[in-house]
């Protein structure tokens, strides 16, 4: 009798402690796995570089990114200003420090692209869940809307949405990105859900009378997370490009706050003075996007292994 | 036998060792494997999943994949070592001299190419025949594998054929260039029994007609008995016993072979008197194999110092030519006095009626949305998935529902569970009609009384959550327990009930074996105050040695809780072993109903008779009448007039079968048959299965 009680207690302890431990262990194993993928690691390093830089930007001894040094426009790499300021990457056409604008701009770009991607995922993902699981009428209507949106040229859609909403602003950028990418996310999620919605564990949930919303969020969603995480990484990269592009076109994040797309657009007008001011933001965009793509590739590679 | 007169083997595997190289190291899939196949001979390769039998077949085809390789040994085909050949030489042999038929017929045919084009390709490519000649030969072969109207077949796409027809096409394709060796990897596993019987008939004739040697891979001992001359039994990557069918089936020497035979329900087994004996434990992972004899961890005769020596090799059984066994103690074991403890079931007395189904109908509307249908305004068609089912089930009774794909047994389960609403009739559980109450409108207690055990252990549990939490969810949902501590305690009790260690509660489904997952599925089904359990082929996806223990567990709990068990299955051997009463369904209707004994002995419904004869039985003393059904299962959207079975019935009397639905003939109080045959004709039927003299224990 006492013995059974003891085992019961032991089992209870095990059950209580183990889940958290196993979750941590799982994370550790995930990182260990990723270390085996060289491209994945390269991607992670690039992405982490920009993320860490954005986070610590306020702590860095950077020159004010908005400060215009009238004397010192279009300086080259490693020049000094009149009062001894040091411009590591030079200055732009209005005499602002490129390095500082790059770091602060990165902070902005990363924040807004992550936010826009997340909103697009919430909208497209929930539509995909509903269409995939409930099917029938829901699927018909939602798929029709998605197809209509997908048939617009993306560029036209951005212009329409942002000008309609009242011009350049962070919120409008998020709106535009959501409009343009939610249909694609919708299709991915819908396809993944269609694949697993006829599994027996879904039937088991239906048979014990679970609410459809619970089935979608608790039974289905966690089982498609793998491919979705990979897609999120890729999509974050695309969104970064989109935000830079919108900035370049002048309908993105409003000036004067620095962002990479606007930086390129500004520098381009004075291209005859040299490409320095254009080159750095371009490099920044490509390294971040490349990093995200490599990281997604690495994740996929690792997840496909046995 | 003098050497000169011995013909050379078609295929010879010598001391073959095959390994897969994974991230965590080398996995020895096959160890020290020997095999020789003579011309015109059929060899059966039998074993449970993961024993390496398919790996052997892939090695013969030299298709081991990127991470698999032949570590040592050789594979000689017609005297040439296949391992030493380059890709070009192998391509010439594959498909021409060695052909293979796989398990999934649909996956083996190119869905976007017509059958004819796929067939012609083979001889054109391998023998340089003109496409005209190739066409003629393909048509002839389709005819020889008994496909109706071969010319039409050539013009069809794979999806227009049934599974059985597809498999026949694949066999024809394999035979097109007259191969010397044909590998069959579970060719009938995906098919219904009556269709399987036809394919087995065909395979049996191949060796004789074409002189082709066969390697037949299967987990089903009965099929091997029906098709092969010799058999090799594999366990955990090794061949453990080899011999002629008679030697291995009647006088098996290896404890594993013995265990395999005692865990399958042969006629004569009885859950009350002669219960099945499952093999204890689990198949070890390749890296966990015990030293010496791989089976020693599960063997009742394992002896220290004998069974754990460095290497145990195959030894010839004294006085039996060709019978070899990999057991160090094979002649010491005293089988005559070995009486292992089986899983004996006490007889439960059936109680009052729990479930009463009356004239239940489930029709699905076939919506034709085409423009033509709209213009014509044609009438709506219906798929009659369940067409007037009436039966009842009592407390503590096991009722088996038997039938092939499309007979409506899954629809019945869905209607009972409330996932679909019946079109007509009534379903009363403890007096309450639930035929038209969908699951959303049932209260938790009602849902809890009626639960289901699913077929596929790999899909039955949500891979994202620990198994314990999935059982707890059910307890909470049905309002069985309140509060965390109580729920957890009850969950542990459920784990005890299904005989799993409590520590397993925190595991994810992928950390459990198939049998263990199915146990959790059972725990989940019994979590509520369950009155009726529907078990939809609960063990068909499990290995035979595990099947017995899971089934025993299920009926054990059923006995304790006095639950009604509706056991849906196509495996008649299992049905005979487990159930008290049987319903035989065909195209949405019940064609025969009776106690298990009445169903398995004459008089039979002609369909039951065909089903019984189609079941492969792994017992050499059994003689069966062979009835192979002609034609295909008709579509339920367009069922035949009169008797649903008339299109395939071997005992059809005449036009009355086509015009009038059959009357129900009461043979006894419990036994009824829906057939036009007169009662005295039915009573004169001969038994399909006859047990020979029970062989003495070897």
mmCIF file of N, CA and C in Angstrom, chain A residues 203-296:
data_model
loop_
_atom_site.group_PDB
_atom_site.id
_atom_site.type_symbol
_atom_site.label_atom_id
_atom_site.label_comp_id
_atom_site.label_asym_id
_atom_site.label_seq_id
_atom_site.Cartn_x
_atom_site.Cartn_y
_atom_site.Cartn_z
ATOM 1 N N UNK A 203 -11.012 13.784 -35.596
ATOM 2 C CA UNK A 203 -12.294 13.097 -35.384
ATOM 3 C C UNK A 203 -12.531 12.875 -33.900
ATOM 4 N N UNK A 204 -11.467 12.440 -33.221
ATOM 5 C CA UNK A 204 -11.603 12.160 -31.790
ATOM 6 C C UNK A 204 -12.079 13.406 -31.059
ATOM 7 N N UNK A 205 -11.539 14.564 -31.455
ATOM 8 C CA UNK A 205 -11.960 15.810 -30.806
ATOM 9 C C UNK A 205 -13.409 16.123 -31.142
ATOM 10 N N UNK A 206 -13.790 15.904 -32.401
ATOM 11 C CA UNK A 206 -15.184 16.158 -32.792
ATOM 12 C C UNK A 206 -16.124 15.236 -32.026
ATOM 13 N N UNK A 207 -15.687 13.994 -31.906
ATOM 14 C CA UNK A 207 -16.538 12.986 -31.295
ATOM 15 C C UNK A 207 -16.722 13.235 -29.802
ATOM 16 N N UNK A 208 -15.754 13.928 -29.176
ATOM 17 C CA UNK A 208 -16.003 14.237 -27.775
ATOM 18 C C UNK A 208 -16.628 15.617 -27.632
ATOM 19 N N UNK A 209 -17.096 16.180 -28.751
ATOM 20 C CA UNK A 209 -17.903 17.387 -28.699
ATOM 21 C C UNK A 209 -17.134 18.673 -28.489
ATOM 22 N N UNK A 210 -15.902 18.763 -28.959
ATOM 23 C CA UNK A 210 -15.135 19.997 -28.802
ATOM 24 C C UNK A 210 -15.685 21.081 -29.727
ATOM 25 N N UNK A 211 -15.534 22.324 -29.302
ATOM 26 C CA UNK A 211 -15.983 23.439 -30.120
ATOM 27 C C UNK A 211 -15.045 23.601 -31.324
ATOM 28 N N UNK A 212 -15.606 23.951 -32.499
ATOM 29 C CA UNK A 212 -14.747 24.089 -33.686
ATOM 30 C C UNK A 212 -13.566 25.030 -33.475
ATOM 31 N N UNK A 213 -13.769 26.121 -32.732
ATOM 32 C CA UNK A 213 -12.665 27.072 -32.532
ATOM 33 C C UNK A 213 -11.540 26.406 -31.752
ATOM 34 N N UNK A 214 -11.920 25.605 -30.755
ATOM 35 C CA UNK A 214 -10.894 24.901 -29.991
ATOM 36 C C UNK A 214 -10.178 23.896 -30.887
ATOM 37 N N UNK A 215 -10.922 23.208 -31.726
ATOM 38 C CA UNK A 215 -10.284 22.231 -32.613
ATOM 39 C C UNK A 215 -9.277 22.920 -33.515
ATOM 40 N N UNK A 216 -9.676 24.091 -34.048
ATOM 41 C CA UNK A 216 -8.768 24.797 -34.955
ATOM 42 C C UNK A 216 -7.513 25.267 -34.240
ATOM 43 N N UNK A 217 -7.693 25.882 -33.066
ATOM 44 C CA UNK A 217 -6.549 26.498 -32.399
ATOM 45 C C UNK A 217 -5.711 25.501 -31.608
ATOM 46 N N UNK A 218 -6.354 24.520 -31.012
ATOM 47 C CA UNK A 218 -5.619 23.628 -30.119
ATOM 48 C C UNK A 218 -5.229 22.320 -30.803
ATOM 49 N N UNK A 219 -6.138 21.771 -31.595
ATOM 50 C CA UNK A 219 -5.829 20.482 -32.195
ATOM 51 C C UNK A 219 -5.063 20.629 -33.519
ATOM 52 N N UNK A 220 -5.430 21.646 -34.308
ATOM 53 C CA UNK A 220 -4.844 21.735 -35.647
ATOM 54 C C UNK A 220 -3.603 22.619 -35.719
ATOM 55 N N UNK A 221 -3.729 23.850 -35.209
ATOM 56 C CA UNK A 221 -2.672 24.837 -35.418
ATOM 57 C C UNK A 221 -1.279 24.367 -34.978
ATOM 58 N N UNK A 222 -1.137 23.796 -33.778
ATOM 59 C CA UNK A 222 0.214 23.394 -33.355
ATOM 60 C C UNK A 222 0.851 22.356 -34.294
ATOM 61 N N UNK A 223 0.037 21.618 -35.013
ATOM 62 C CA UNK A 223 0.595 20.569 -35.852
ATOM 63 C C UNK A 223 1.054 21.052 -37.220
ATOM 64 N N UNK A 224 0.812 22.334 -37.516
ATOM 65 C CA UNK A 224 1.325 22.865 -38.781
ATOM 66 C C UNK A 224 2.395 23.913 -38.509
ATOM 67 N N UNK A 225 2.845 24.021 -37.261
ATOM 68 C CA UNK A 225 3.744 25.128 -36.918
ATOM 69 C C UNK A 225 5.081 25.037 -37.648
ATOM 70 N N UNK A 226 5.562 23.812 -37.888
ATOM 71 C CA UNK A 226 6.880 23.642 -38.511
ATOM 72 C C UNK A 226 7.016 24.415 -39.803
ATOM 73 N N UNK A 227 6.223 24.063 -40.831
ATOM 74 C CA UNK A 227 6.331 24.780 -42.101
ATOM 75 C C UNK A 227 6.001 26.257 -41.971
ATOM 76 N N UNK A 228 5.115 26.608 -41.028
ATOM 77 C CA UNK A 228 4.743 28.011 -40.887
ATOM 78 C C UNK A 228 5.902 28.839 -40.341
ATOM 79 N N UNK A 229 6.685 28.259 -39.424
ATOM 80 C CA UNK A 229 7.818 29.014 -38.885
ATOM 81 C C UNK A 229 8.834 29.294 -40.003
ATOM 82 N N UNK A 230 9.073 28.300 -40.828
ATOM 83 C CA UNK A 230 9.979 28.500 -41.960
ATOM 84 C C UNK A 230 9.446 29.601 -42.869
ATOM 85 N N UNK A 231 8.140 29.520 -43.145
ATOM 86 C CA UNK A 231 7.549 30.520 -44.030
ATOM 87 C C UNK A 231 7.608 31.910 -43.410
ATOM 88 N N UNK A 232 7.440 31.996 -42.085
ATOM 89 C CA UNK A 232 7.505 33.297 -41.416
ATOM 90 C C UNK A 232 8.872 33.937 -41.631
ATOM 91 N N UNK A 233 9.934 33.127 -41.508
ATOM 92 C CA UNK A 233 11.287 33.662 -41.703
ATOM 93 C C UNK A 233 11.440 34.230 -43.106
ATOM 94 N N UNK A 234 11.010 33.450 -44.096
ATOM 95 C CA UNK A 234 11.108 33.920 -45.472
ATOM 96 C C UNK A 234 10.293 35.190 -45.667
ATOM 97 N N UNK A 235 9.081 35.166 -45.106
ATOM 98 C CA UNK A 235 8.170 36.277 -45.323
ATOM 99 C C UNK A 235 8.668 37.549 -44.641
ATOM 100 N N UNK A 236 9.365 37.377 -43.517
ATOM 101 C CA UNK A 236 9.953 38.529 -42.843
ATOM 102 C C UNK A 236 10.957 39.201 -43.780
ATOM 103 N N UNK A 237 11.712 38.391 -44.498
ATOM 104 C CA UNK A 237 12.657 38.927 -45.477
ATOM 105 C C UNK A 237 11.951 39.698 -46.575
ATOM 106 N N UNK A 238 10.889 39.082 -47.131
ATOM 107 C CA UNK A 238 10.145 39.767 -48.206
ATOM 108 C C UNK A 238 9.574 41.080 -47.696
ATOM 109 N N UNK A 239 9.058 41.051 -46.456
ATOM 110 C CA UNK A 239 8.455 42.262 -45.915
ATOM 111 C C UNK A 239 9.500 43.357 -45.751
ATOM 112 N N UNK A 240 10.715 42.967 -45.344
ATOM 113 C CA UNK A 240 11.794 43.946 -45.236
ATOM 114 C C UNK A 240 12.015 44.618 -46.580
ATOM 115 N N UNK A 241 12.061 43.801 -47.629
ATOM 116 C CA UNK A 241 12.250 44.363 -48.967
ATOM 117 C C UNK A 241 11.087 45.287 -49.311
ATOM 118 N N UNK A 242 9.870 44.812 -49.006
ATOM 119 C CA UNK A 242 8.697 45.622 -49.328
ATOM 120 C C UNK A 242 8.766 46.982 -48.647
ATOM 121 N N UNK A 243 9.122 46.976 -47.352
ATOM 122 C CA UNK A 243 9.154 48.234 -46.613
ATOM 123 C C UNK A 243 10.233 49.156 -47.175
ATOM 124 N N UNK A 244 11.369 48.564 -47.538
ATOM 125 C CA UNK A 244 12.420 49.364 -48.158
ATOM 126 C C UNK A 244 11.922 49.941 -49.483
ATOM 127 N N UNK A 245 11.225 49.100 -50.224
ATOM 128 C CA UNK A 245 10.717 49.512 -51.527
ATOM 129 C C UNK A 245 9.721 50.665 -51.384
ATOM 130 N N UNK A 246 8.805 50.499 -50.404
ATOM 131 C CA UNK A 246 7.824 51.555 -50.180
ATOM 132 C C UNK A 246 8.518 52.847 -49.762
ATOM 133 N N UNK A 247 9.561 52.707 -48.941
ATOM 134 C CA UNK A 247 10.337 53.880 -48.535
ATOM 135 C C UNK A 247 10.972 54.532 -49.752
ATOM 136 N N UNK A 248 11.510 53.711 -50.623
ATOM 137 C CA UNK A 248 12.155 54.191 -51.847
ATOM 138 C C UNK A 248 11.169 54.969 -52.695
ATOM 139 N N UNK A 249 9.913 54.479 -52.754
ATOM 140 C CA UNK A 249 8.884 55.137 -53.559
ATOM 141 C C UNK A 249 8.285 56.335 -52.848
ATOM 142 N N UNK A 250 8.665 56.523 -51.596
ATOM 143 C CA UNK A 250 8.145 57.665 -50.861
ATOM 144 C C UNK A 250 6.779 57.426 -50.258
ATOM 145 N N UNK A 251 6.323 56.200 -50.205
ATOM 146 C CA UNK A 251 5.026 55.944 -49.570
ATOM 147 C C UNK A 251 5.176 54.994 -48.391
ATOM 148 N N UNK A 252 6.404 54.888 -47.888
ATOM 149 C CA UNK A 252 6.655 53.981 -46.774
ATOM 150 C C UNK A 252 6.622 54.725 -45.459
ATOM 151 N N UNK A 253 7.583 54.371 -44.588
ATOM 152 C CA UNK A 253 7.661 55.051 -43.303
ATOM 153 C C UNK A 253 8.042 56.494 -43.565
ATOM 154 N N UNK A 254 7.335 57.430 -42.925
ATOM 155 C CA UNK A 254 7.527 58.845 -43.267
ATOM 156 C C UNK A 254 8.899 59.376 -42.840
ATOM 157 N N UNK A 255 9.486 60.267 -43.653
ATOM 158 C CA UNK A 255 10.724 60.927 -43.275
ATOM 159 C C UNK A 255 10.419 61.923 -42.150
ATOM 160 N N UNK A 256 11.360 62.451 -41.406
ATOM 161 C CA UNK A 256 12.799 62.285 -41.632
ATOM 162 C C UNK A 256 13.413 61.072 -40.936
ATOM 163 N N UNK A 257 12.615 60.329 -40.146
ATOM 164 C CA UNK A 257 13.215 59.199 -39.450
ATOM 165 C C UNK A 257 13.879 58.288 -40.477
ATOM 166 N N UNK A 258 15.058 57.796 -40.175
ATOM 167 C CA UNK A 258 15.831 57.077 -41.185
ATOM 168 C C UNK A 258 15.237 55.707 -41.466
ATOM 169 N N UNK A 259 15.166 55.334 -42.711
ATOM 170 C CA UNK A 259 14.956 53.928 -43.026
ATOM 171 C C UNK A 259 15.639 53.626 -44.343
ATOM 172 N N UNK A 260 15.991 52.370 -44.517
ATOM 173 C CA UNK A 260 16.927 52.008 -45.582
ATOM 174 C C UNK A 260 16.439 52.372 -46.973
ATOM 175 N N UNK A 261 15.147 52.184 -47.228
ATOM 176 C CA UNK A 261 14.609 52.473 -48.558
ATOM 177 C C UNK A 261 14.700 53.955 -48.874
ATOM 178 N N UNK A 262 14.284 54.809 -47.902
ATOM 179 C CA UNK A 262 14.354 56.250 -48.114
ATOM 180 C C UNK A 262 15.800 56.703 -48.298
ATOM 181 N N UNK A 263 16.714 56.061 -47.525
ATOM 182 C CA UNK A 263 18.121 56.430 -47.635
ATOM 183 C C UNK A 263 18.622 56.228 -49.058
ATOM 184 N N UNK A 264 18.234 55.099 -49.654
ATOM 185 C CA UNK A 264 18.674 54.846 -51.023
ATOM 186 C C UNK A 264 18.063 55.868 -51.965
ATOM 187 N N UNK A 265 16.766 56.117 -51.795
ATOM 188 C CA UNK A 265 16.083 57.048 -52.686
ATOM 189 C C UNK A 265 16.731 58.433 -52.632
ATOM 190 N N UNK A 266 17.033 58.900 -51.393
ATOM 191 C CA UNK A 266 17.672 60.212 -51.235
ATOM 192 C C UNK A 266 19.032 60.236 -51.917
ATOM 193 N N UNK A 267 19.807 59.187 -51.676
ATOM 194 C CA UNK A 267 21.182 59.167 -52.175
ATOM 195 C C UNK A 267 21.214 59.081 -53.695
ATOM 196 N N UNK A 268 20.185 58.452 -54.237
ATOM 197 C CA UNK A 268 20.185 58.228 -55.678
ATOM 198 C C UNK A 268 20.209 59.539 -56.467
ATOM 199 N N UNK A 269 19.501 60.580 -55.907
ATOM 200 C CA UNK A 269 19.440 61.857 -56.618
ATOM 201 C C UNK A 269 20.816 62.499 -56.760
ATOM 202 N N UNK A 270 21.689 62.090 -55.821
ATOM 203 C CA UNK A 270 23.021 62.707 -55.867
ATOM 204 C C UNK A 270 24.072 61.671 -56.238
ATOM 205 N N UNK A 271 23.627 60.716 -57.012
ATOM 206 C CA UNK A 271 24.493 59.596 -57.371
ATOM 207 C C UNK A 271 25.784 60.038 -58.042
ATOM 208 N N UNK A 272 25.740 61.213 -58.728
ATOM 209 C CA UNK A 272 26.951 61.647 -59.446
ATOM 210 C C UNK A 272 28.072 62.017 -58.499
ATOM 211 N N UNK A 273 27.737 62.232 -57.191
ATOM 212 C CA UNK A 273 28.797 62.517 -56.227
ATOM 213 C C UNK A 273 29.514 61.253 -55.746
ATOM 214 N N UNK A 274 28.937 60.111 -56.059
ATOM 215 C CA UNK A 274 29.532 58.854 -55.584
ATOM 216 C C UNK A 274 28.453 57.959 -54.993
ATOM 217 N N UNK A 275 28.753 56.711 -54.917
ATOM 218 C CA UNK A 275 27.725 55.758 -54.522
ATOM 219 C C UNK A 275 27.748 55.443 -53.034
ATOM 220 N N UNK A 276 28.643 56.071 -52.280
ATOM 221 C CA UNK A 276 28.821 55.717 -50.870
ATOM 222 C C UNK A 276 27.514 55.707 -50.078
ATOM 223 N N UNK A 277 26.742 56.774 -50.218
ATOM 224 C CA UNK A 277 25.525 56.908 -49.424
ATOM 225 C C UNK A 277 24.452 55.903 -49.837
ATOM 226 N N UNK A 278 24.548 55.419 -51.075
ATOM 227 C CA UNK A 278 23.577 54.462 -51.583
ATOM 228 C C UNK A 278 23.969 53.038 -51.203
ATOM 229 N N UNK A 279 25.285 52.838 -51.218
ATOM 230 C CA UNK A 279 25.814 51.475 -51.089
ATOM 231 C C UNK A 279 25.467 50.842 -49.746
ATOM 232 N N UNK A 280 25.660 51.623 -48.644
ATOM 233 C CA UNK A 280 25.510 51.021 -47.311
ATOM 234 C C UNK A 280 24.107 50.530 -47.012
ATOM 235 N N UNK A 281 23.076 51.355 -47.233
ATOM 236 C CA UNK A 281 21.736 50.799 -46.988
ATOM 237 C C UNK A 281 21.423 49.596 -47.885
ATOM 238 N N UNK A 282 21.945 49.626 -49.116
ATOM 239 C CA UNK A 282 21.705 48.491 -50.017
ATOM 240 C C UNK A 282 22.323 47.224 -49.428
ATOM 241 N N UNK A 283 23.574 47.369 -48.927
ATOM 242 C CA UNK A 283 24.225 46.219 -48.304
ATOM 243 C C UNK A 283 23.434 45.746 -47.087
ATOM 244 N N UNK A 284 22.941 46.713 -46.321
ATOM 245 C CA UNK A 284 22.179 46.351 -45.122
ATOM 246 C C UNK A 284 20.966 45.511 -45.485
ATOM 247 N N UNK A 285 20.204 45.977 -46.494
ATOM 248 C CA UNK A 285 19.000 45.239 -46.891
ATOM 249 C C UNK A 285 19.373 43.828 -47.321
ATOM 250 N N UNK A 286 20.394 43.753 -48.198
ATOM 251 C CA UNK A 286 20.684 42.415 -48.724
ATOM 252 C C UNK A 286 21.222 41.479 -47.647
ATOM 253 N N UNK A 287 22.033 41.982 -46.703
ATOM 254 C CA UNK A 287 22.526 41.059 -45.683
ATOM 255 C C UNK A 287 21.395 40.567 -44.797
ATOM 256 N N UNK A 288 20.494 41.466 -44.429
ATOM 257 C CA UNK A 288 19.393 41.037 -43.559
ATOM 258 C C UNK A 288 18.509 40.016 -44.269
ATOM 259 N N UNK A 289 18.130 40.316 -45.521
ATOM 260 C CA UNK A 289 17.243 39.406 -46.246
ATOM 261 C C UNK A 289 17.945 38.090 -46.532
ATOM 262 N N UNK A 290 19.217 38.186 -46.922
ATOM 263 C CA UNK A 290 19.981 36.964 -47.165
ATOM 264 C C UNK A 290 20.035 36.118 -45.896
ATOM 265 N N UNK A 291 20.300 36.809 -44.768
ATOM 266 C CA UNK A 291 20.362 36.093 -43.492
ATOM 267 C C UNK A 291 19.065 35.374 -43.206
ATOM 268 N N UNK A 292 17.942 36.052 -43.392
ATOM 269 C CA UNK A 292 16.644 35.437 -43.114
ATOM 270 C C UNK A 292 16.404 34.241 -44.028
ATOM 271 N N UNK A 293 16.753 34.397 -45.315
ATOM 272 C CA UNK A 293 16.541 33.290 -46.251
ATOM 273 C C UNK A 293 17.399 32.089 -45.889
ATOM 274 N N UNK A 294 18.659 32.347 -45.559
ATOM 275 C CA UNK A 294 19.549 31.238 -45.196
ATOM 276 C C UNK A 294 19.046 30.551 -43.933
ATOM 277 N N UNK A 295 18.610 31.360 -42.973
ATOM 278 C CA UNK A 295 18.111 30.808 -41.727
ATOM 279 C C UNK A 295 16.900 29.913 -41.994
ATOM 280 N N UNK A 296 15.982 30.384 -42.856
ATOM 281 C CA UNK A 296 14.808 29.583 -43.193
ATOM 282 C C UNK A 296 15.229 28.284 -43.883
#
